[in-house]
PDB file of C-alpha atoms and ligand atoms in Angstrom:
ATOM      1  CA  MET A   3      48.350-160.507 -14.357  1.00 81.00           C
ATOM      2  CA  THR A   4      45.308-158.304 -14.832  1.00 92.00           C
ATOM      3  CA  VAL A   5      45.928-155.240 -16.974  1.00 96.00           C
ATOM      4  CA  ARG A   6      43.921-152.126 -16.113  1.00 97.00           C
ATOM      5  CA  VAL A   7      42.920-150.440 -19.352  1.00 97.00           C
ATOM      6  CA  GLY A   8      41.662-146.934 -20.061  1.00 98.00           C
ATOM      7  CA  ILE A   9      39.936-145.981 -23.326  1.00 98.00           C
ATOM      8  CA  THR A  10      39.766-142.537 -24.928  1.00 98.00           C
ATOM      9  CA  GLY A  11      36.919-142.111 -27.398  1.00 98.00           C
ATOM     10  CA  ALA A  12      34.927-144.491 -25.207  1.00 98.00           C
ATOM     11  CA  ALA A  13      31.520-143.639 -26.689  1.00 97.00           C
ATOM     12  CA  GLY A  14      32.678-143.867 -30.307  1.00 97.00           C
ATOM     13  CA  ARG A  15      32.233-146.819 -32.672  1.00 96.00           C
ATOM     14  CA  MET A  16      35.622-148.272 -31.755  1.00 97.00           C
ATOM     15  CA  GLY A  17      35.449-147.190 -28.111  1.00 98.00           C
ATOM     16  CA  ARG A  18      32.288-149.212 -27.512  1.00 97.00           C
ATOM     17  CA  MET A  19      33.753-152.191 -29.362  1.00 97.00           C
ATOM     18  CA  LEU A  20      36.900-151.962 -27.230  1.00 98.00           C
ATOM     19  CA  ALA A  21      34.838-151.923 -24.042  1.00 97.00           C
ATOM     20  CA  GLN A  22      33.038-155.055 -25.264  1.00 96.00           C
ATOM     21  CA  ALA A  23      36.318-156.753 -26.223  1.00 96.00           C
ATOM     22  CA  ILE A  24      37.735-156.014 -22.765  1.00 96.00           C
ATOM     23  CA  ALA A  25      34.579-157.349 -21.089  1.00 93.00           C
ATOM     24  CA  ASP A  26      34.849-160.498 -23.227  1.00 91.00           C
ATOM     25  CA  SER A  27      38.577-160.909 -22.512  1.00 85.00           C
ATOM     26  CA  GLY A  28      37.928-162.355 -19.051  1.00 78.00           C
ATOM     27  CA  ALA A  29      41.168-162.345 -17.131  1.00 65.00           C
ATOM     28  CA  PRO A  30      43.856-160.417 -18.969  1.00 86.00           C
ATOM     29  CA  ALA A  31      42.206-156.992 -19.318  1.00 95.00           C
ATOM     30  CA  VAL A  32      39.804-154.992 -17.181  1.00 96.00           C
ATOM     31  CA  LEU A  33      38.339-151.600 -18.073  1.00 97.00           C
ATOM     32  CA  THR A  34      39.029-149.049 -15.331  1.00 97.00           C
ATOM     33  CA  ALA A  35      38.635-145.696 -17.130  1.00 98.00           C
ATOM     34  CA  ALA A  36      36.571-144.398 -20.045  1.00 98.00           C
ATOM     35  CA  ILE A  37      37.264-140.938 -21.452  1.00 98.00           C
ATOM     36  CA  GLU A  38      35.229-138.818 -23.847  1.00 98.00           C
ATOM     37  CA  ARG A  39      35.447-135.210 -25.043  1.00 97.00           C
ATOM     38  CA  PRO A  40      34.228-132.593 -22.555  1.00 96.00           C
ATOM     39  CA  GLU A  41      31.173-131.741 -24.720  1.00 97.00           C
ATOM     40  CA  SER A  42      29.957-135.346 -24.907  1.00 97.00           C
ATOM     41  CA  THR A  43      26.355-135.865 -23.790  1.00 97.00           C
ATOM     42  CA  LEU A  44      27.423-139.268 -22.448  1.00 97.00           C
ATOM     43  CA  LEU A  45      29.642-137.987 -19.628  1.00 97.00           C
ATOM     44  CA  GLY A  46      28.518-139.766 -16.461  1.00 97.00           C
ATOM     45  CA  ALA A  47      27.050-142.737 -18.349  1.00 97.00           C
ATOM     46  CA  ASP A  48      28.019-146.197 -17.116  1.00 97.00           C
ATOM     47  CA  VAL A  49      29.959-148.088 -19.808  1.00 97.00           C
ATOM     48  CA  GLY A  50      28.257-151.410 -19.020  1.00 95.00           C
ATOM     49  CA  GLU A  51      24.811-149.826 -19.446  1.00 96.00           C
ATOM     50  CA  LEU A  52      25.978-148.075 -22.636  1.00 95.00           C
ATOM     51  CA  LEU A  53      26.715-151.527 -24.057  1.00 94.00           C
ATOM     52  CA  GLY A  54      23.220-152.679 -23.113  1.00 94.00           C
ATOM     53  CA  GLY A  55      24.291-154.726 -20.103  1.00 93.00           C
ATOM     54  CA  GLU A  56      24.506-154.288 -16.349  1.00 93.00           C
ATOM     55  CA  ALA A  57      26.224-151.352 -14.653  1.00 95.00           C
ATOM     56  CA  SER A  58      29.993-151.864 -14.595  1.00 93.00           C
ATOM     57  CA  GLY A  59      30.907-149.076 -12.191  1.00 94.00           C
ATOM     58  CA  VAL A  60      33.062-147.414 -14.868  1.00 97.00           C
ATOM     59  CA  VAL A  61      31.510-144.095 -15.844  1.00 97.00           C
ATOM     60  CA  ILE A  62      32.557-141.923 -18.766  1.00 98.00           C
ATOM     61  CA  SER A  63      34.555-138.851 -17.751  1.00 98.00           C
ATOM     62  CA  SER A  64      36.496-136.199 -19.659  1.00 97.00           C
ATOM     63  CA  ASP A  65      39.766-135.801 -17.719  1.00 96.00           C
ATOM     64  CA  LEU A  66      42.403-138.469 -18.309  1.00 97.00           C
ATOM     65  CA  SER A  67      44.753-136.851 -15.735  1.00 97.00           C
ATOM     66  CA  ALA A  68      42.202-137.443 -12.985  1.00 97.00           C
ATOM     67  CA  VAL A  69      42.041-141.208 -13.630  1.00 96.00           C
ATOM     68  CA  ALA A  70      45.558-141.881 -14.947  1.00 96.00           C
ATOM     69  CA  ASP A  71      46.637-143.582 -11.710  1.00 96.00           C
ATOM     70  CA  GLN A  72      43.821-146.122 -12.181  1.00 97.00           C
ATOM     71  CA  ILE A  73      45.163-147.488 -15.469  1.00 98.00           C
ATOM     72  CA  ASP A  74      48.225-149.447 -16.648  1.00 98.00           C
ATOM     73  CA  VAL A  75      47.747-148.638 -20.346  1.00 98.00           C
ATOM     74  CA  LEU A  76      45.635-146.307 -22.494  1.00 98.00           C
ATOM     75  CA  ILE A  77      43.951-147.278 -25.758  1.00 98.00           C
ATOM     76  CA  ASP A  78      43.138-144.276 -27.952  1.00 98.00           C
ATOM     77  CA  PHE A  79      40.737-144.334 -30.915  1.00 98.00           C
ATOM     78  CA  THR A  80      39.692-140.694 -31.290  1.00 98.00           C
ATOM     79  CA  VAL A  81      40.910-137.911 -33.601  1.00 97.00           C
ATOM     80  CA  PRO A  82      44.554-136.819 -34.052  1.00 98.00           C
ATOM     81  CA  GLU A  83      44.219-133.630 -31.948  1.00 98.00           C
ATOM     82  CA  ALA A  84      42.814-135.639 -29.039  1.00 98.00           C
ATOM     83  CA  SER A  85      45.459-138.362 -29.413  1.00 98.00           C
ATOM     84  CA  LEU A  86      48.196-135.742 -29.122  1.00 98.00           C
ATOM     85  CA  ALA A  87      46.626-134.244 -25.996  1.00 97.00           C
ATOM     86  CA  GLN A  88      46.245-137.696 -24.377  1.00 97.00           C
ATOM     87  CA  ALA A  89      49.819-138.636 -25.415  1.00 98.00           C
ATOM     88  CA  ALA A  90      51.160-135.631 -23.492  1.00 97.00           C
ATOM     89  CA  ILE A  91      49.373-136.831 -20.339  1.00 97.00           C
ATOM     90  CA  CYS A  92      50.662-140.405 -20.804  1.00 97.00           C
ATOM     91  CA  ALA A  93      54.188-139.115 -21.440  1.00 97.00           C
ATOM     92  CA  GLU A  94      54.219-137.193 -18.132  1.00 96.00           C
ATOM     93  CA  ARG A  95      53.555-140.482 -16.335  1.00 95.00           C
ATOM     94  CA  GLY A  96      55.443-142.900 -18.630  1.00 93.00           C
ATOM     95  CA  LEU A  97      52.085-144.605 -19.211  1.00 97.00           C
ATOM     96  CA  PRO A  98      52.071-147.029 -22.188  1.00 98.00           C
ATOM     97  CA  MET A  99      49.702-146.000 -24.972  1.00 98.00           C
ATOM     98  CA  VAL A 100      48.084-147.840 -27.876  1.00 98.00           C
ATOM     99  CA  VAL A 101      47.112-145.487 -30.703  1.00 98.00           C
ATOM    100  CA  GLY A 102      44.583-146.660 -33.278  1.00 97.00           C
ATOM    101  CA  THR A 103      43.540-143.191 -34.423  1.00 97.00           C
ATOM    102  CA  THR A 104      44.360-142.488 -38.076  1.00 94.00           C
ATOM    103  CA  GLY A 105      44.501-139.356 -40.225  1.00 93.00           C
ATOM    104  CA  PHE A 106      47.569-137.715 -38.631  1.00 96.00           C
ATOM    105  CA  SER A 107      49.190-135.019 -40.798  1.00 96.00           C
ATOM    106  CA  ALA A 108      52.967-135.192 -41.263  1.00 94.00           C
ATOM    107  CA  GLU A 109      53.322-132.486 -38.606  1.00 97.00           C
ATOM    108  CA  GLN A 110      51.037-134.345 -36.168  1.00 98.00           C
ATOM    109  CA  THR A 111      52.967-137.570 -36.818  1.00 97.00           C
ATOM    110  CA  ARG A 112      56.202-135.816 -35.847  1.00 97.00           C
ATOM    111  CA  ALA A 113      54.551-134.261 -32.772  1.00 98.00           C
ATOM    112  CA  LEU A 114      53.296-137.677 -31.635  1.00 98.00           C
ATOM    113  CA  ALA A 115      56.758-139.217 -32.081  1.00 97.00           C
ATOM    114  CA  THR A 116      58.349-136.421 -30.052  1.00 97.00           C
ATOM    115  CA  ALA A 117      55.739-136.518 -27.283  1.00 96.00           C
ATOM    116  CA  THR A 118      55.950-140.300 -26.876  1.00 97.00           C
ATOM    117  CA  ALA A 119      59.735-140.731 -27.191  1.00 96.00           C
ATOM    118  CA  GLY A 120      60.097-141.612 -23.492  1.00 95.00           C
ATOM    119  CA  MET A 121      57.323-144.185 -23.136  1.00 97.00           C
ATOM    120  CA  PRO A 122      56.133-147.450 -24.725  1.00 98.00           C
ATOM    121  CA  LEU A 123      53.891-146.664 -27.724  1.00 98.00           C
ATOM    122  CA  CYS A 124      52.139-149.142 -30.000  1.00 98.00           C
ATOM    123  CA  GLN A 125      50.625-147.475 -33.058  1.00 97.00           C
ATOM    124  CA  ALA A 126      49.000-149.215 -35.999  1.00 96.00           C
ATOM    125  CA  PRO A 127      46.585-148.038 -38.687  1.00 92.00           C
ATOM    126  CA  ASN A 128      44.878-151.399 -38.385  1.00 92.00           C
ATOM    127  CA  PHE A 129      44.941-153.813 -35.430  1.00 96.00           C
ATOM    128  CA  ALA A 130      43.168-156.707 -37.199  1.00 95.00           C
ATOM    129  CA  PRO A 131      45.530-159.718 -37.305  1.00 93.00           C
ATOM    130  CA  GLY A 132      44.458-160.521 -40.886  1.00 94.00           C
ATOM    131  CA  VAL A 133      45.464-157.086 -42.135  1.00 94.00           C
ATOM    132  CA  ASN A 134      48.867-157.481 -40.555  1.00 92.00           C
ATOM    133  CA  LEU A 135      49.284-160.758 -42.458  1.00 93.00           C
ATOM    134  CA  THR A 136      48.151-158.875 -45.577  1.00 96.00           C
ATOM    135  CA  PHE A 137      51.103-156.486 -45.133  1.00 96.00           C
ATOM    136  CA  LYS A 138      53.463-159.467 -45.326  1.00 95.00           C
ATOM    137  CA  LEU A 139      51.714-160.996 -48.369  1.00 97.00           C
ATOM    138  CA  VAL A 140      51.784-157.657 -50.173  1.00 98.00           C
ATOM    139  CA  GLU A 141      55.479-157.192 -49.439  1.00 98.00           C
ATOM    140  CA  ALA A 142      56.234-160.663 -50.824  1.00 98.00           C
ATOM    141  CA  ALA A 143      54.132-160.049 -53.956  1.00 98.00           C
ATOM    142  CA  ALA A 144      55.706-156.633 -54.592  1.00 98.00           C
ATOM    143  CA  LYS A 145      59.212-158.078 -54.293  1.00 98.00           C
ATOM    144  CA  ALA A 146      58.330-161.012 -56.567  1.00 98.00           C
ATOM    145  CA  PHE A 147      56.754-158.849 -59.290  1.00 98.00           C
ATOM    146  CA  GLY A 148      59.252-155.993 -59.040  1.00 97.00           C
ATOM    147  CA  ASP A 149      58.581-153.317 -61.658  1.00 97.00           C
ATOM    148  CA  SER A 150      56.752-155.720 -64.008  1.00 97.00           C
ATOM    149  CA  VAL A 151      53.224-154.809 -62.850  1.00 98.00           C
ATOM    150  CA  ASP A 152      50.944-151.836 -62.203  1.00 98.00           C
ATOM    151  CA  ILE A 153      50.003-151.607 -58.518  1.00 98.00           C
ATOM    152  CA  GLU A 154      46.715-150.131 -57.323  1.00 98.00           C
ATOM    153  CA  ILE A 155      45.271-149.979 -53.804  1.00 98.00           C
ATOM    154  CA  VAL A 156      41.493-149.791 -53.421  1.00 98.00           C
ATOM    155  CA  GLU A 157      39.853-149.212 -50.045  1.00 98.00           C
ATOM    156  CA  ALA A 158      36.224-148.958 -48.931  1.00 98.00           C
ATOM    157  CA  HIS A 159      34.843-147.718 -45.606  1.00 98.00           C
ATOM    158  CA  HIS A 160      31.595-146.521 -44.026  1.00 97.00           C
ATOM    159  CA  ARG A 161      30.164-143.101 -44.809  1.00 98.00           C
ATOM    160  CA  HIS A 162      31.259-141.577 -41.458  1.00 97.00           C
ATOM    161  CA  LYS A 163      35.000-142.083 -41.893  1.00 96.00           C
ATOM    162  CA  ILE A 164      36.674-138.658 -41.896  1.00 94.00           C
ATOM    163  CA  ASP A 165      40.119-139.378 -43.411  1.00 95.00           C
ATOM    164  CA  ALA A 166      41.041-140.665 -46.881  1.00 97.00           C
ATOM    165  CA  PRO A 167      42.690-142.753 -48.072  1.00 97.00           C
ATOM    166  CA  SER A 168      42.573-144.918 -44.971  1.00 97.00           C
ATOM    167  CA  GLY A 169      45.651-145.189 -42.767  1.00 95.00           C
ATOM    168  CA  THR A 170      45.783-148.870 -43.698  1.00 95.00           C
ATOM    169  CA  ALA A 171      45.800-148.092 -47.435  1.00 98.00           C
ATOM    170  CA  LEU A 172      48.654-145.622 -46.915  1.00 97.00           C
ATOM    171  CA  SER A 173      50.591-148.203 -44.899  1.00 96.00           C
ATOM    172  CA  LEU A 174      50.048-150.773 -47.658  1.00 98.00           C
ATOM    173  CA  GLY A 175      51.409-148.170 -50.080  1.00 98.00           C
ATOM    174  CA  GLU A 176      54.451-147.684 -47.848  1.00 97.00           C
ATOM    175  CA  VAL A 177      55.051-151.442 -47.794  1.00 98.00           C
ATOM    176  CA  VAL A 178      54.874-151.622 -51.607  1.00 98.00           C
ATOM    177  CA  ALA A 179      57.052-148.528 -52.081  1.00 98.00           C
ATOM    178  CA  LYS A 180      59.696-149.809 -49.674  1.00 98.00           C
ATOM    179  CA  ALA A 181      59.759-153.250 -51.324  1.00 98.00           C
ATOM    180  CA  LEU A 182      60.285-151.603 -54.726  1.00 98.00           C
ATOM    181  CA  GLY A 183      62.701-148.876 -53.616  1.00 98.00           C
ATOM    182  CA  ARG A 184      60.210-146.097 -54.426  1.00 98.00           C
ATOM    183  CA  ASP A 185      59.384-142.925 -52.490  1.00 98.00           C
ATOM    184  CA  LEU A 186      55.635-143.051 -51.781  1.00 98.00           C
ATOM    185  CA  SER A 187      55.353-139.265 -51.685  1.00 96.00           C
ATOM    186  CA  GLN A 188      56.533-139.251 -55.329  1.00 97.00           C
ATOM    187  CA  ALA A 189      54.846-142.474 -56.488  1.00 98.00           C
ATOM    188  CA  ALA A 190      51.353-142.051 -55.011  1.00 98.00           C
ATOM    189  CA  VAL A 191      48.456-141.042 -57.264  1.00 98.00           C
ATOM    190  CA  PHE A 192      45.304-140.253 -55.296  1.00 97.00           C
ATOM    191  CA  GLY A 193      42.269-140.653 -57.586  1.00 90.00           C
ATOM    192  CA  ARG A 194      42.089-139.767 -61.278  1.00 95.00           C
ATOM    193  CA  GLU A 195      39.852-137.516 -63.354  1.00 96.00           C
ATOM    194  CA  GLY A 196      39.894-136.045 -66.844  1.00 97.00           C
ATOM    195  CA  PRO A 197      42.467-136.576 -69.653  1.00 96.00           C
ATOM    196  CA  ILE A 198      45.207-137.899 -67.427  1.00 95.00           C
ATOM    197  CA  GLY A 199      47.171-139.827 -70.079  1.00 96.00           C
ATOM    198  CA  ALA A 200      48.705-143.265 -69.752  1.00 96.00           C
ATOM    199  CA  ARG A 201      49.588-144.608 -66.371  1.00 96.00           C
ATOM    200  CA  GLY A 202      53.226-144.557 -65.281  1.00 95.00           C
ATOM    201  CA  ARG A 203      54.458-147.973 -64.167  1.00 95.00           C
ATOM    202  CA  ASP A 204      56.350-146.414 -61.261  1.00 96.00           C
ATOM    203  CA  THR A 205      53.192-144.941 -59.742  1.00 98.00           C
ATOM    204  CA  ILE A 206      51.092-146.498 -56.972  1.00 98.00           C
ATOM    205  CA  GLY A 207      47.397-145.678 -57.366  1.00 98.00           C
ATOM    206  CA  PHE A 208      44.922-145.186 -54.518  1.00 98.00           C
ATOM    207  CA  SER A 209      41.129-145.318 -54.885  1.00 98.00           C
ATOM    208  CA  THR A 210      38.684-144.582 -52.078  1.00 98.00           C
ATOM    209  CA  ILE A 211      35.062-145.668 -51.646  1.00 98.00           C
ATOM    210  CA  ARG A 212      32.886-144.243 -48.839  1.00 98.00           C
ATOM    211  CA  ALA A 213      29.449-145.847 -48.530  1.00 98.00           C
ATOM    212  CA  GLY A 214      26.921-147.105 -46.003  1.00 98.00           C
ATOM    213  CA  ASP A 215      28.237-149.215 -43.147  1.00 97.00           C
ATOM    214  CA  ILE A 216      31.277-150.862 -44.779  1.00 98.00           C
ATOM    215  CA  VAL A 217      33.579-151.752 -41.880  1.00 96.00           C
ATOM    216  CA  GLY A 218      36.800-151.775 -43.929  1.00 96.00           C
ATOM    217  CA  ASP A 219      37.899-153.421 -47.196  1.00 98.00           C
ATOM    218  CA  HIS A 220      41.361-153.226 -48.775  1.00 98.00           C
ATOM    219  CA  THR A 221      42.404-154.703 -52.130  1.00 98.00           C
ATOM    220  CA  ILE A 222      45.885-154.507 -53.604  1.00 98.00           C
ATOM    221  CA  ILE A 223      45.982-155.157 -57.359  1.00 98.00           C
ATOM    222  CA  PHE A 224      49.132-156.306 -59.157  1.00 98.00           C
ATOM    223  CA  ALA A 225      48.268-156.131 -62.877  1.00 98.00           C
ATOM    224  CA  SER A 226      50.253-156.865 -66.027  1.00 97.00           C
ATOM    225  CA  GLU A 227      49.298-157.747 -69.614  1.00 96.00           C
ATOM    226  CA  GLY A 228      47.139-160.868 -69.503  1.00 97.00           C
ATOM    227  CA  GLU A 229      46.805-161.424 -65.751  1.00 97.00           C
ATOM    228  CA  ARG A 230      46.376-159.778 -62.399  1.00 98.00           C
ATOM    229  CA  LEU A 231      46.767-160.806 -58.788  1.00 98.00           C
ATOM    230  CA  GLU A 232      44.481-159.279 -56.161  1.00 98.00           C
ATOM    231  CA  ILE A 233      45.036-159.548 -52.421  1.00 98.00           C
ATOM    232  CA  THR A 234      41.937-158.580 -50.447  1.00 98.00           C
ATOM    233  CA  HIS A 235      41.187-158.189 -46.769  1.00 98.00           C
ATOM    234  CA  ARG A 236      37.618-157.520 -45.624  1.00 98.00           C
ATOM    235  CA  ALA A 237      36.725-156.652 -42.049  1.00 96.00           C
ATOM    236  CA  SER A 238      33.144-157.699 -41.289  1.00 96.00           C
ATOM    237  CA  SER A 239      33.139-156.461 -37.683  1.00 96.00           C
ATOM    238  CA  ARG A 240      35.069-153.824 -35.719  1.00 96.00           C
ATOM    239  CA  MET A 241      35.636-156.572 -33.172  1.00 96.00           C
ATOM    240  CA  ALA A 242      38.672-157.681 -35.231  1.00 95.00           C
ATOM    241  CA  PHE A 243      40.321-154.274 -34.634  1.00 96.00           C
ATOM    242  CA  ALA A 244      39.198-154.133 -30.991  1.00 97.00           C
ATOM    243  CA  ARG A 245      40.519-157.578 -30.032  1.00 96.00           C
ATOM    244  CA  GLY A 246      43.833-156.788 -31.710  1.00 96.00           C
ATOM    245  CA  ALA A 247      44.120-153.449 -29.883  1.00 97.00           C
ATOM    246  CA  VAL A 248      43.371-155.084 -26.513  1.00 97.00           C
ATOM    247  CA  GLN A 249      45.976-157.760 -27.265  1.00 95.00           C
ATOM    248  CA  ALA A 250      48.446-154.980 -28.102  1.00 96.00           C
ATOM    249  CA  ALA A 251      47.608-153.133 -24.855  1.00 97.00           C
ATOM    250  CA  CYS A 252      48.207-156.222 -22.687  1.00 95.00           C
ATOM    251  CA  TRP A 253      51.486-156.895 -24.514  1.00 96.00           C
ATOM    252  CA  LEU A 254      52.673-153.270 -24.305  1.00 97.00           C
ATOM    253  CA  VAL A 255      52.515-153.142 -20.501  1.00 96.00           C
ATOM    254  CA  GLY A 256      55.504-155.510 -20.304  1.00 87.00           C
ATOM    255  CA  GLN A 257      57.638-153.659 -22.870  1.00 96.00           C
ATOM    256  CA  SER A 258      60.438-151.157 -22.399  1.00 96.00           C
ATOM    257  CA  ILE A 259      60.362-147.591 -23.727  1.00 97.00           C
ATOM    258  CA  GLY A 260      60.110-147.654 -27.497  1.00 97.00           C
ATOM    259  CA  ARG A 261      57.897-147.498 -30.514  1.00 97.00           C
ATOM    260  CA  TYR A 262      56.068-150.638 -31.612  1.00 98.00           C
ATOM    261  CA  ASP A 263      53.368-151.693 -34.068  1.00 95.00           C
ATOM    262  CA  MET A 264      50.999-154.640 -34.395  1.00 95.00           C
ATOM    263  CA  GLN A 265      53.637-156.659 -36.252  1.00 92.00           C
ATOM    264  CA  ASP A 266      55.754-156.589 -33.066  1.00 95.00           C
ATOM    265  CA  VAL A 267      52.792-157.801 -30.997  1.00 95.00           C
ATOM    266  CA  LEU A 268      51.968-160.657 -33.375  1.00 93.00           C
ATOM    267  CA  ALA A 269      55.642-161.655 -33.731  1.00 91.00           C
ATOM    268  CA  ASP A 270      55.886-162.211 -29.968  1.00 87.00           C
ATOM    269  CA  LYS A 271      54.630-165.727 -29.312  1.00 70.00           C
ATOM    270  CA  GLU A 272      54.188-164.805 -25.627  1.00 68.00           C
ATOM    271  CA  SER A 273      51.532-162.244 -26.618  1.00 69.00           C
ATOM    272  CA  ILE A 274      48.119-163.147 -25.168  1.00 58.00           C
ATOM    273  CA  THR A 275      45.504-163.795 -27.857  1.00 55.00           C
TER     274      THR A 275
HETATM  275  P1  LIG B  22      34.044-142.289 -33.855  1.00 50.11           P
HETATM  276  O1  LIG B  22      33.831-140.912 -34.395  1.00 50.11           O
HETATM  277  O2  LIG B  22      32.889-143.215 -33.787  1.00 50.11           O
HETATM  278  O3  LIG B  22      34.670-142.201 -32.373  1.00 50.11           O
HETATM  279  C1  LIG B  22      35.652-141.284 -31.982  1.00 50.11           C
HETATM  280  C2  LIG B  22      35.318-140.867 -30.561  1.00 50.11           C
HETATM  281  O4  LIG B  22      36.368-140.025 -30.072  1.00 50.11           O
HETATM  282  C3  LIG B  22      34.011-140.053 -30.468  1.00 50.11           C
HETATM  283  O5  LIG B  22      33.137-140.655 -29.538  1.00 50.11           O
HETATM  284  C4  LIG B  22      34.483-138.689 -30.012  1.00 50.11           C
HETATM  285  O6  LIG B  22      33.542-138.019 -29.184  1.00 50.11           O
HETATM  286  C5  LIG B  22      35.750-139.057 -29.249  1.00 50.11           C
HETATM  287  N1  LIG B  22      36.633-137.910 -29.019  1.00 50.11           N
HETATM  288  C6  LIG B  22      36.887-136.854 -29.836  1.00 50.11           C
HETATM  289  N2  LIG B  22      37.698-135.971 -29.223  1.00 50.11           N
HETATM  290  C7  LIG B  22      37.969-136.491 -27.996  1.00 50.11           C
HETATM  291  C8  LIG B  22      38.749-136.033 -26.894  1.00 50.11           C
HETATM  292  N3  LIG B  22      39.395-134.854 -26.931  1.00 50.11           N
HETATM  293  N4  LIG B  22      38.812-136.806 -25.789  1.00 50.11           N
HETATM  294  C9  LIG B  22      38.150-137.992 -25.723  1.00 50.11           C
HETATM  295  N5  LIG B  22      37.377-138.464 -26.734  1.00 50.11           N
HETATM  296  C10 LIG B  22      37.302-137.717 -27.861  1.00 50.11           C
HETATM  297  O7  LIG B  22      35.234-142.898 -34.721  1.00 50.11           O
HETATM  298  P2  LIG B  22      35.675-144.444 -34.817  1.00 50.11           P
HETATM  299  O8  LIG B  22      35.036-145.089 -35.969  1.00 50.11           O
HETATM  300  O9  LIG B  22      35.570-145.067 -33.454  1.00 50.11           O
HETATM  301  O10 LIG B  22      37.217-144.264 -35.206  1.00 50.11           O
HETATM  302  C11 LIG B  22      38.110-143.550 -34.363  1.00 50.11           C
HETATM  303  C12 LIG B  22      39.499-143.541 -35.020  1.00 50.11           C
HETATM  304  O11 LIG B  22      40.007-144.871 -35.058  1.00 50.11           O
HETATM  305  C13 LIG B  22      39.513-143.042 -36.464  1.00 50.11           C
HETATM  306  O12 LIG B  22      40.708-142.299 -36.672  1.00 50.11           O
HETATM  307  C14 LIG B  22      39.541-144.321 -37.275  1.00 50.11           C
HETATM  308  O13 LIG B  22      40.109-144.172 -38.555  1.00 50.11           O
HETATM  309  C15 LIG B  22      40.403-145.177 -36.397  1.00 50.11           C
HETATM  310  N6  LIG B  22      40.271-146.629 -36.578  1.00 50.11           N
HETATM  311  C16 LIG B  22      41.421-147.343 -36.460  1.00 50.11           C
HETATM  312  C17 LIG B  22      41.376-148.729 -36.521  1.00 50.11           C
HETATM  313  C18 LIG B  22      42.654-149.500 -36.280  1.00 50.11           C
HETATM  314  O14 LIG B  22      42.617-150.743 -36.243  1.00 50.11           O
HETATM  315  N7  LIG B  22      43.785-148.807 -36.036  1.00 50.11           N
HETATM  316  C19 LIG B  22      40.159-149.377 -36.729  1.00 50.11           C
HETATM  317  C20 LIG B  22      39.001-148.632 -36.836  1.00 50.11           C
HETATM  318  C21 LIG B  22      39.071-147.243 -36.745  1.00 50.11           C
END
């Protein structure tokens, strides 16, 4: 079955990568709609030409409602405000939606959950398969070490990233906190400066690096006296996120109403890779 995919944020870093991943996917996915913000200078541009290839016949437009009947699933990598607006349009039509956008406030997270309650939604802070394996490794390490180690999460991204710490770092923190029975909102320490005193063992530290063109690095440190274990994932290309998101989109079309994440996609052996 061919899955007709729409992308919001089509001219962005991830949007272009998604269009390339769909073009490379051959059979399972085909791009049928590309949406950008109304002020974008790229409205009317052909997506194939934007990628440096031949015209594809899919031009960038700004109104998802106008093209919603041409897609089976929407992939959204934009900003939280835009994701919420697109979610409302998908909800009206029961259209499945894959959300890769990060940086939602607690209020926006609740609004997204409410808006998408009646449709299939797959949301993940990171669609790279390796990161999703990292979640499992980190959970196992946290459970094995228990409260015997200090746990720090260090993430690095490119200079244009607008939210910090990354959604992936926060999710890693949630995994650690859950494994250790801690409340992340109480345990998290975001950066340190000045005479802060000794570290509490029950805290989970976050450090953020923003520099150059780093695609996305995450390291989780489990440190005690005399040794430390570090689990690191490094993304070297956005293609890892894009392929995962396209895989999630193809999988989501066959699912019933509900909320899913990339772990659900990867756990399903029927999922197309
Ligand atoms: P980007 O700034 O390059 O692209 C975002 C695009 O969204 C821009 O082209 C912008 O014009 C467009 N946009 C903004 N408002 C819009 C609207 N109302 N309608 C349609 N388009 C709109 O950013 P990026 O690097 O592509 O990242 C986008 C998001 O994806 C960020 O939140 C980032 O953290 C997240 N991200 C997630 C993953 C993952 O695997 N989940 C991976 C990489 C990035």
